[in-house]
Coordinates of C-alpha atoms and ligand atoms in Angstrom, one line a residue:
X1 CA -7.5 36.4 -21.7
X2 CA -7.2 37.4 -17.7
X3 CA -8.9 40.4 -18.2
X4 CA -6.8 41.4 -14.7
X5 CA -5.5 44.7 -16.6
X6 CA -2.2 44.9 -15.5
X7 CA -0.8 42.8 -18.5
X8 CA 0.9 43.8 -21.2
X9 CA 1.6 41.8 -24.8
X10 CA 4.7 42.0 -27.0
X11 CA 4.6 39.8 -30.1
X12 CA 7.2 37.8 -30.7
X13 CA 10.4 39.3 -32.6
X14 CA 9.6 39.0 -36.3
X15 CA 12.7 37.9 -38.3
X16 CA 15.1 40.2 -39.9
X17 CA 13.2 40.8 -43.8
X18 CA 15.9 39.1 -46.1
X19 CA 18.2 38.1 -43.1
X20 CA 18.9 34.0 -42.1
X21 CA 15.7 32.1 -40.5
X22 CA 16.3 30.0 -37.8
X23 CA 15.1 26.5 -38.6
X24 CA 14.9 25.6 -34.6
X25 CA 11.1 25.2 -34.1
X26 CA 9.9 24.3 -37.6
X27 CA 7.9 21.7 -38.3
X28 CA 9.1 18.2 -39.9
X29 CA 6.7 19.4 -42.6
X30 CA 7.8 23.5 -42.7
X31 CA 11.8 22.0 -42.6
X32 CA 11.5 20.3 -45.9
X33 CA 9.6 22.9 -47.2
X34 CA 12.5 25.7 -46.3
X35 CA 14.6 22.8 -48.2
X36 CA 12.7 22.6 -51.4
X37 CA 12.8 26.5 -51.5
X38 CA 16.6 26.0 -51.6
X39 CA 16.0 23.5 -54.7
X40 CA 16.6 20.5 -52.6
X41 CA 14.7 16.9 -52.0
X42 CA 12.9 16.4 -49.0
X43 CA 15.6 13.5 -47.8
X44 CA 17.9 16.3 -47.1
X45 CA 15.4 17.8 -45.0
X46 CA 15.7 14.6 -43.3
X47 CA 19.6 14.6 -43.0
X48 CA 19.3 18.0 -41.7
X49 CA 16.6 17.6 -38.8
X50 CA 19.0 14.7 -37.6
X51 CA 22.2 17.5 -37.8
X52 CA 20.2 19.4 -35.5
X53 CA 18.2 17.5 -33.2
X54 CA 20.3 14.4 -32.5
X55 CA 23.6 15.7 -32.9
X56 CA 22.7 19.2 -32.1
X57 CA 24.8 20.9 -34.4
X58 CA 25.0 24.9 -34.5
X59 CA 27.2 25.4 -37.5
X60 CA 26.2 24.1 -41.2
X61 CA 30.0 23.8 -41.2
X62 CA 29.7 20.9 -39.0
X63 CA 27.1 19.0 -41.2
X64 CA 30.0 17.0 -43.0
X65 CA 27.3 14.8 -44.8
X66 CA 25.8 17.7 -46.5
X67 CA 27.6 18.9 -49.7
X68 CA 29.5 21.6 -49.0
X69 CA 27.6 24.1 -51.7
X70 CA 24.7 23.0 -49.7
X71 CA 26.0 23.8 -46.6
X72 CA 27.3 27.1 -48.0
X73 CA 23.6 27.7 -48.9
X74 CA 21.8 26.9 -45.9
X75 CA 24.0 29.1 -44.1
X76 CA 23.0 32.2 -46.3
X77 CA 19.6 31.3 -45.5
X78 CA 19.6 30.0 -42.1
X79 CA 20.3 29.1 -38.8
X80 CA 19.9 27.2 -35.6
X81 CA 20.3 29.5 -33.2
X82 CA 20.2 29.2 -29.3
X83 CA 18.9 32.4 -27.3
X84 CA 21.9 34.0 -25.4
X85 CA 22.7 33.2 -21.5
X86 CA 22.2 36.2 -19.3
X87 CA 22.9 34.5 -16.6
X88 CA 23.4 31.2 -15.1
X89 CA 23.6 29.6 -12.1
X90 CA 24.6 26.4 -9.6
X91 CA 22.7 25.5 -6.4
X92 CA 24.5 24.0 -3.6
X93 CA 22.2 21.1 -4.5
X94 CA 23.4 21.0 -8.1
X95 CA 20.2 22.7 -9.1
X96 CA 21.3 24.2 -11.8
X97 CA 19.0 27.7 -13.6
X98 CA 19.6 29.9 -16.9
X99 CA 18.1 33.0 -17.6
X100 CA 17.9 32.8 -21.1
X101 CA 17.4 36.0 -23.2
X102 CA 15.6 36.3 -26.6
X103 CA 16.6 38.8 -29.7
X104 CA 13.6 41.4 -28.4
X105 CA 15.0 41.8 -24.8
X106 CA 12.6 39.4 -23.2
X107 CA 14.2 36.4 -20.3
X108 CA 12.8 33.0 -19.4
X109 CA 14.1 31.1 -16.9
X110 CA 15.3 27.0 -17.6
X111 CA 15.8 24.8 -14.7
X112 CA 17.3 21.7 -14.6
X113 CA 17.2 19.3 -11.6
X114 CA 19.4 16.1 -11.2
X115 CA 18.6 13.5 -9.1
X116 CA 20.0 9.9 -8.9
X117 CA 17.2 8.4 -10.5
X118 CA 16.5 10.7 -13.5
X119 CA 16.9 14.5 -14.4
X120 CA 14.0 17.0 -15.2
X121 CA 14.4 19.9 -17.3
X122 CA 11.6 22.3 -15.9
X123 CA 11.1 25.0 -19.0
X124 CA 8.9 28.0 -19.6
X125 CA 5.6 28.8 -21.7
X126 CA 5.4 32.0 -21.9
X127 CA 7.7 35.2 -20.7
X128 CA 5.9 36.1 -17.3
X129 CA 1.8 34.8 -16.8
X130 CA -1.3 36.3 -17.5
X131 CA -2.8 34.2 -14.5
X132 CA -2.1 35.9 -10.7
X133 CA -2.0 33.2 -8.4
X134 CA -1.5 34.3 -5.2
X135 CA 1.6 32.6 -3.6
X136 CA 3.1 32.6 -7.2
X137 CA 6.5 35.0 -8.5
X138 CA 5.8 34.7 -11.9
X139 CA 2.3 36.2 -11.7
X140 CA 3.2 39.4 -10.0
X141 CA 5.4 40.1 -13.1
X142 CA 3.9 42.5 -15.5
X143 CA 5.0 42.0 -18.9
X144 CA 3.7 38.7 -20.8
X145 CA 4.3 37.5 -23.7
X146 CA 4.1 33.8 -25.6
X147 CA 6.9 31.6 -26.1
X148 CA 7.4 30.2 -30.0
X149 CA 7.3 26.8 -30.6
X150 CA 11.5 27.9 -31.1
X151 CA 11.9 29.6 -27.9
X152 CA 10.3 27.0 -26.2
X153 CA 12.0 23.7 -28.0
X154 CA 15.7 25.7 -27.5
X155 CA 15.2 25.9 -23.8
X156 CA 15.7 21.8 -24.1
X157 CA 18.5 22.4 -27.1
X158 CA 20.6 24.8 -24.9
X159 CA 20.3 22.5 -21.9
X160 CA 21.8 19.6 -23.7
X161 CA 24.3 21.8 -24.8
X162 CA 25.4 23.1 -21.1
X163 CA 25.4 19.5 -19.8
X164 CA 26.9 18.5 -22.8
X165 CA 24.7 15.3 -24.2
X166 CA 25.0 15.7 -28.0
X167 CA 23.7 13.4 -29.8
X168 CA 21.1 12.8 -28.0
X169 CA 21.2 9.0 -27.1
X170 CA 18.6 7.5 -25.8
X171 CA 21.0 5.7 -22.8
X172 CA 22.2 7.2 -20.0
X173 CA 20.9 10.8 -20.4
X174 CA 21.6 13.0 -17.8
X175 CA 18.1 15.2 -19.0
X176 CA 15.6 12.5 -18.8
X177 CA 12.3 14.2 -17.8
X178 CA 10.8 17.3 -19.4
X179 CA 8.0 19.4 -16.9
X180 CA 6.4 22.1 -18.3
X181 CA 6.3 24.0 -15.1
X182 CA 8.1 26.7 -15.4
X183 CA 7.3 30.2 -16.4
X184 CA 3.5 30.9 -17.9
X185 CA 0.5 29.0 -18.2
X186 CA 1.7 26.7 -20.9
X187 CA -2.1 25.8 -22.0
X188 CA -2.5 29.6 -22.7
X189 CA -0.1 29.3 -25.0
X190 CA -1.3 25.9 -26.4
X191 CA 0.1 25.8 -30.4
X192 CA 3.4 26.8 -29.7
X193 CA 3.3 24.4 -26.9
X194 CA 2.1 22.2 -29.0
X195 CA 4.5 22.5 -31.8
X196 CA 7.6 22.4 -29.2
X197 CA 6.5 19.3 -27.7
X198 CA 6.0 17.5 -31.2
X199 CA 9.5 18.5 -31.9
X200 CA 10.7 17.5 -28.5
X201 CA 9.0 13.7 -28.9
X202 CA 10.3 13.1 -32.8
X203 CA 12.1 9.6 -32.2
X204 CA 14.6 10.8 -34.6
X205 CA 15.8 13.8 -33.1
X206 CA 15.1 15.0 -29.3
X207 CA 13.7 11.9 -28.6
X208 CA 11.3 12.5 -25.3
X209 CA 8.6 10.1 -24.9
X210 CA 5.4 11.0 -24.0
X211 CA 5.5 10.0 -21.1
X212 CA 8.5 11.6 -19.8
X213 CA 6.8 14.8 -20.2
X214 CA 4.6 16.4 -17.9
X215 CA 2.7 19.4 -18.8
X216 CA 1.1 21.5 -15.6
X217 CA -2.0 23.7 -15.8
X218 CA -3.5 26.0 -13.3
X219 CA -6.6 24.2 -14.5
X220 CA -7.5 26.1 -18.2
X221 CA -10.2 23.3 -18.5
X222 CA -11.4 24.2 -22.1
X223 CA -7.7 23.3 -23.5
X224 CA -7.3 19.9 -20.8
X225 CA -8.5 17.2 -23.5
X226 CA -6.9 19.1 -26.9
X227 CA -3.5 18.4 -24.9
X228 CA -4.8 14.6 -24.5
X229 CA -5.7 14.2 -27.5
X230 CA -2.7 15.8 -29.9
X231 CA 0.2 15.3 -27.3
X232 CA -0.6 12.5 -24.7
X233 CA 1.8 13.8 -22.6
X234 CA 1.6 13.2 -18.4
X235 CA -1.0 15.9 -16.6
X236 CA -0.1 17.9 -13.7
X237 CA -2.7 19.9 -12.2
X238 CA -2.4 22.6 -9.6
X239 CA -5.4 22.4 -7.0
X240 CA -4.2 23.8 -4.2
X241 CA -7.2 23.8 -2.3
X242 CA -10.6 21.9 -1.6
X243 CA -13.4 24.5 -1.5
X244 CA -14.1 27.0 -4.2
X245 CA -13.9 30.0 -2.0
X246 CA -10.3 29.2 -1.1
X247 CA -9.0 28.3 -4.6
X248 CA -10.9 31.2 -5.6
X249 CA -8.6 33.4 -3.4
X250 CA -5.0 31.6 -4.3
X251 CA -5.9 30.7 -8.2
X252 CA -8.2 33.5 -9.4
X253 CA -8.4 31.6 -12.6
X254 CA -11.2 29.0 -10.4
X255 CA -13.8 31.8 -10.4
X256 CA -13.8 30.2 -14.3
X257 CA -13.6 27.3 -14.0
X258 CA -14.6 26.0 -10.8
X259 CA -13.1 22.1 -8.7
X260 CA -15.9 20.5 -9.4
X261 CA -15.3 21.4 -13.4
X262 CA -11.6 21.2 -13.1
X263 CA -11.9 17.5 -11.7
X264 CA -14.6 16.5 -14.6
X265 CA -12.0 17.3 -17.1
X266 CA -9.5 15.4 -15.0
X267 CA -11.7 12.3 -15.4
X268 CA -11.8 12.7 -19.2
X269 CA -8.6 13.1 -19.5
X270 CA -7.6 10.7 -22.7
X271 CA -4.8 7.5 -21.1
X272 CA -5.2 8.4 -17.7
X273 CA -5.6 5.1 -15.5
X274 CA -4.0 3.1 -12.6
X275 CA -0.4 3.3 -13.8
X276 CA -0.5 6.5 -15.5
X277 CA -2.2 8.8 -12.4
X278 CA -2.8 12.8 -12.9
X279 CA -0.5 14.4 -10.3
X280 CA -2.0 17.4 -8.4
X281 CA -0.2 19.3 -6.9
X282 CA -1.0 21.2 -3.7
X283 CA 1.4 24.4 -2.6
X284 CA 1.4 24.1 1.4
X285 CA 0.0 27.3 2.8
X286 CA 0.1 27.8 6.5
X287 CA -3.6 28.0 8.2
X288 CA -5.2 28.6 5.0
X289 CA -4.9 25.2 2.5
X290 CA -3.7 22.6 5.5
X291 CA -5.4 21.2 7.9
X292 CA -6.4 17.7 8.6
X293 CA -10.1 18.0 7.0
X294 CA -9.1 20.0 4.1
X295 CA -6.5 15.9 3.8
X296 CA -10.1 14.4 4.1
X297 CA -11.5 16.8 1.8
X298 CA -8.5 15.9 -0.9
X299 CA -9.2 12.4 -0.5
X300 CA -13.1 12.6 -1.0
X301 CA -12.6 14.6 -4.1
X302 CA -10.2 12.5 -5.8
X303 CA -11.4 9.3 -5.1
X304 CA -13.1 8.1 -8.8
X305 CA -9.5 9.8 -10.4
X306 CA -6.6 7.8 -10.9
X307 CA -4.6 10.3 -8.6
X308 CA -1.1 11.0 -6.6
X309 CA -0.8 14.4 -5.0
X310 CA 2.3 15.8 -5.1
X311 CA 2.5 18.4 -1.6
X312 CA 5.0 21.5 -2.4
X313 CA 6.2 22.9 0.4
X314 CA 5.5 26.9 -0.3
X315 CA 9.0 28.6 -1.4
X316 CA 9.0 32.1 -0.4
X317 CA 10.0 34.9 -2.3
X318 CA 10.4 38.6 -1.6
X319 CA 7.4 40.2 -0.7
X320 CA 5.2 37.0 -0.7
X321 CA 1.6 37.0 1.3
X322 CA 2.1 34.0 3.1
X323 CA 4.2 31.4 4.9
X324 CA 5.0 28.1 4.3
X325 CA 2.9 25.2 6.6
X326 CA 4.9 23.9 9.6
X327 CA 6.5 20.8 8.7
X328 CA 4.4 18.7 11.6
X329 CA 1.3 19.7 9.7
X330 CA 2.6 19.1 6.4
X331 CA 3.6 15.5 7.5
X332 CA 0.1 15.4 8.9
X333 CA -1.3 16.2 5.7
X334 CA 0.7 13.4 3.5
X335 CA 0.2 10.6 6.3
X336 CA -3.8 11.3 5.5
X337 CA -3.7 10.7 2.4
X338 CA -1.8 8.2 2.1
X339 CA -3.9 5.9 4.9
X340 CA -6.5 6.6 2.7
X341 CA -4.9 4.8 -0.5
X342 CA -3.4 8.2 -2.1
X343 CA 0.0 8.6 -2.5
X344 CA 1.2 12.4 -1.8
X345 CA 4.6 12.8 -1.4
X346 CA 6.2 16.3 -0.3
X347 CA 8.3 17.6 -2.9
X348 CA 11.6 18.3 -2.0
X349 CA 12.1 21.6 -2.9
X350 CA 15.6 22.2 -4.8
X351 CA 17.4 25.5 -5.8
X352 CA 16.0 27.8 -3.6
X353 CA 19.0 29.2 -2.7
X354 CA 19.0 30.4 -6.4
X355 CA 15.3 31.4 -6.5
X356 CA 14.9 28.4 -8.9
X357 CA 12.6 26.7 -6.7
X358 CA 8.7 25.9 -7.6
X359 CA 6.9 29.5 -8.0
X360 CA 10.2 31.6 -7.5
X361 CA 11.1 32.3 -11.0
X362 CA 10.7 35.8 -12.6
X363 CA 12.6 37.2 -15.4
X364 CA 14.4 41.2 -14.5
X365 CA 11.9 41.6 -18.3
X366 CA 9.4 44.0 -16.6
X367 CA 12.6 46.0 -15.8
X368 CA 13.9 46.8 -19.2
X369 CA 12.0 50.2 -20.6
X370 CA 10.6 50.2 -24.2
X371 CA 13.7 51.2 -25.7
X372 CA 15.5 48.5 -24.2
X373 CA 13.1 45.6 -25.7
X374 CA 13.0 46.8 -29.0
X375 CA 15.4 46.2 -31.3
X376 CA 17.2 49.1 -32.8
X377 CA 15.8 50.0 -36.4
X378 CA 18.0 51.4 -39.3
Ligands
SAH401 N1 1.3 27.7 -14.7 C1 1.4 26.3 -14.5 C2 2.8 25.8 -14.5 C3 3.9 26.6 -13.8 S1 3.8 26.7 -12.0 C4 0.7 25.9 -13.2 O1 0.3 26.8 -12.5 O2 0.4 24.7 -13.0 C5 4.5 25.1 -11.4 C6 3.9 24.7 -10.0 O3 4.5 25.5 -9.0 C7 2.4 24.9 -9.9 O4 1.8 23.8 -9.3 C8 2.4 26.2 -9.1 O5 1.1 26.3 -8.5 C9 3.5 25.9 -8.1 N2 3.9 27.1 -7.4 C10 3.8 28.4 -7.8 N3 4.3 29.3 -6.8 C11 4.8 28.5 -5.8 C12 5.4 28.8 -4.6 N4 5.7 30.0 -4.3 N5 5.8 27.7 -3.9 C13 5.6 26.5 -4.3 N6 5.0 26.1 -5.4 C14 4.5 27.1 -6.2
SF4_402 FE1 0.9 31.4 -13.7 FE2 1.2 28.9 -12.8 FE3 2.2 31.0 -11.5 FE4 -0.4 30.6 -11.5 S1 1.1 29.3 -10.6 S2 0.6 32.6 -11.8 S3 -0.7 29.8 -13.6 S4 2.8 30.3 -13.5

């Protein structure tokens, strides 16, 4: 994929041979199928998926309008399991980030963001990134790996379950928003994503529209209008810079797939129109992305794209190659574009206290040695 040679893949844990499956991350389809193994209709199926999804039961126990021979069965056979917490923590915003760890060893990090208006649940695509952005923690981390469509959809289940919104009503949620921005490049790791997402927008159980979910891409342009077409779900794309040579510099991943590319793809994006704008966001770099003509520049580029820019104040991290803009020139930056018709907000950045902040998370992953990550045999 990167070809950058510093990456190395795990597969995914394989289940246990003859021990319980966990039905989190199945398909509608794969659910009643696991069912009608067990010698039951597909209705059960049905009962089931709402068990787990709206009322986000762990137990079979708890299914009190199963039978109880059925419940006895399924929980021989399976179960809906939540990775474990290795750690979590509060902001002194209320920023709140779990560093979730799988059976093999591997950690993710899950943030989740309140604010008066709504609450976004920012979750990760893959453990790590094959991509090496520049100002970016997650890229320097060495070990990668893909998220399943499980790992990825229990990120959502174990958030409801520390904020404690079971069953999942569609009024007064606190987790409202879903952004695919943490962790990974989640259009590298596009069925998986894919399958989570489905599960996440089932009216019956998680119940996320469309269009409270934003995915973000570093720009993977051959993937943009799959994720249009099967999901529908908001675009965020990060730009970061105006001229090839720059972006070339900060998101190695442009010497692919070039702006002028990235922004045709942007353009064909399927639903994309006045009220439903792609969001670019645009990491402030001191002296290298922020001047007033690289604003002008911005604004020439996206001006035949229904567009808002969101501006990201850069978070710092240890050991990081730059600096963040001074404010004066970020302000600068937004009042540009938005004289010129484009709205660009600067992102308040939340959590960073915690490292939860855009582009600070990294998993302790790359720290465990081999015998730590796999699972002990016999
Ligand atoms: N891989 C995807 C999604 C995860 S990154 C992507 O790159 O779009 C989410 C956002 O945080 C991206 O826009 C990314 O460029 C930005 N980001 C990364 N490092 C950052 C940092 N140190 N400060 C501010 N934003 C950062
Ligand atoms: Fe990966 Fe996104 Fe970080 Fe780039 S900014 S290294 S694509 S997570």
């Amino acid at each position: 994929m990167s070809g950058t040679g510093h990456t190395q893949y795990f597969a995914p844990p394989a289940p246990l041979a003859g021990g319980p499956r966990n039905l989190i991350g199945l398909s509608r389809a794969e659910m009643e199928e696991a069912v009608s193994a067990l010698g039951e209709p597909d209705f059960r199926a049905r009962q089931l998926w709402h068990w787990i999804y709206h009322r986000g039961a762990t137990e079979f126990e708890a299914m009190t309008s199963l039978s109880k021979p059925f419940r006895s069965l399924l929980a021989k056979h399976f179960a809906a399991d939540r990775p474990s917490i290795a750690s979590a923590q509060i902001s002194s915003d209320g920023t709140r980030k779990w560093l979730l760890r799988f059976p093999d060893g591997q950690e993710v990090e899950t943030v989740f963001i309140p604010q008066e208006e709504r609450g976004t649940l920012c979750i990760s695509s893959q453990v790590g990134c094959t991509l090496t952005c520049r100002f970016c923690h997650t890229g320097t981390q060495r070990l990668v790996r893909n998220l399943s469509a499980a790992e990825i959809v229990s990120q959502i289940m174990l958030a409801r379950d520390e904020v404690g919104e079971w069953p999942a009503s569609s009024e007064d949620r606190k987790i409202t928003n879903i952004v695919l921005m943490g962790m990974g490049e989640p259009l590298y790791n596009f069925e998986n994503v894919a399958a989570a997402m489905k599960i996440a927008m089932d009216p019956e159980g998680l119940a996320f529209s469309r269009r409270k979910i934003t995915l973000s891409t570093s720009g993977v342009v051959p993937m943009m209008a799959r994720c249009g077409a099967e999901l529908g779900v908001n675009l965020a794309v990060s730009l970061h810079a105006v001229r090839d040579e720059v972006r070339d510099a900060i998101v190695p991943l442009n010497k692919k797939y070039p702006i002028a590319e990235l922004l045709d793809a942007c353009r064909a994006y399927p639903g994309t129109h006045n009220a439903r704008r792609i969001t670019f966001e645009y990491v402030m770099l001191r002296g290298i992305n922020d001047s007033v003509e690289d604003a002008r520049a911005l604004v020439e580029l996206l001006k035949d794209i229904p567009a808002k820019v969101n501006l990201i104040p850069f978070n710092a991290w240890p050991g990081a190659p730059y600096e963040c803009s001074k404010p004066k020139d970020i302000a600068v930056f937004s009042d540009t574009l938005f004289a010129a018709g484009v709205s660009a907000p600067v992102r308040a950045p939340r959590g960073r206290d915690i490292l939860a902040a855009c582009g600070q998370l990294k998993s302790a992953s790359q720290r465990l040695k081999k015998s730590e990550r796999e699972p002990a045999t016999a």
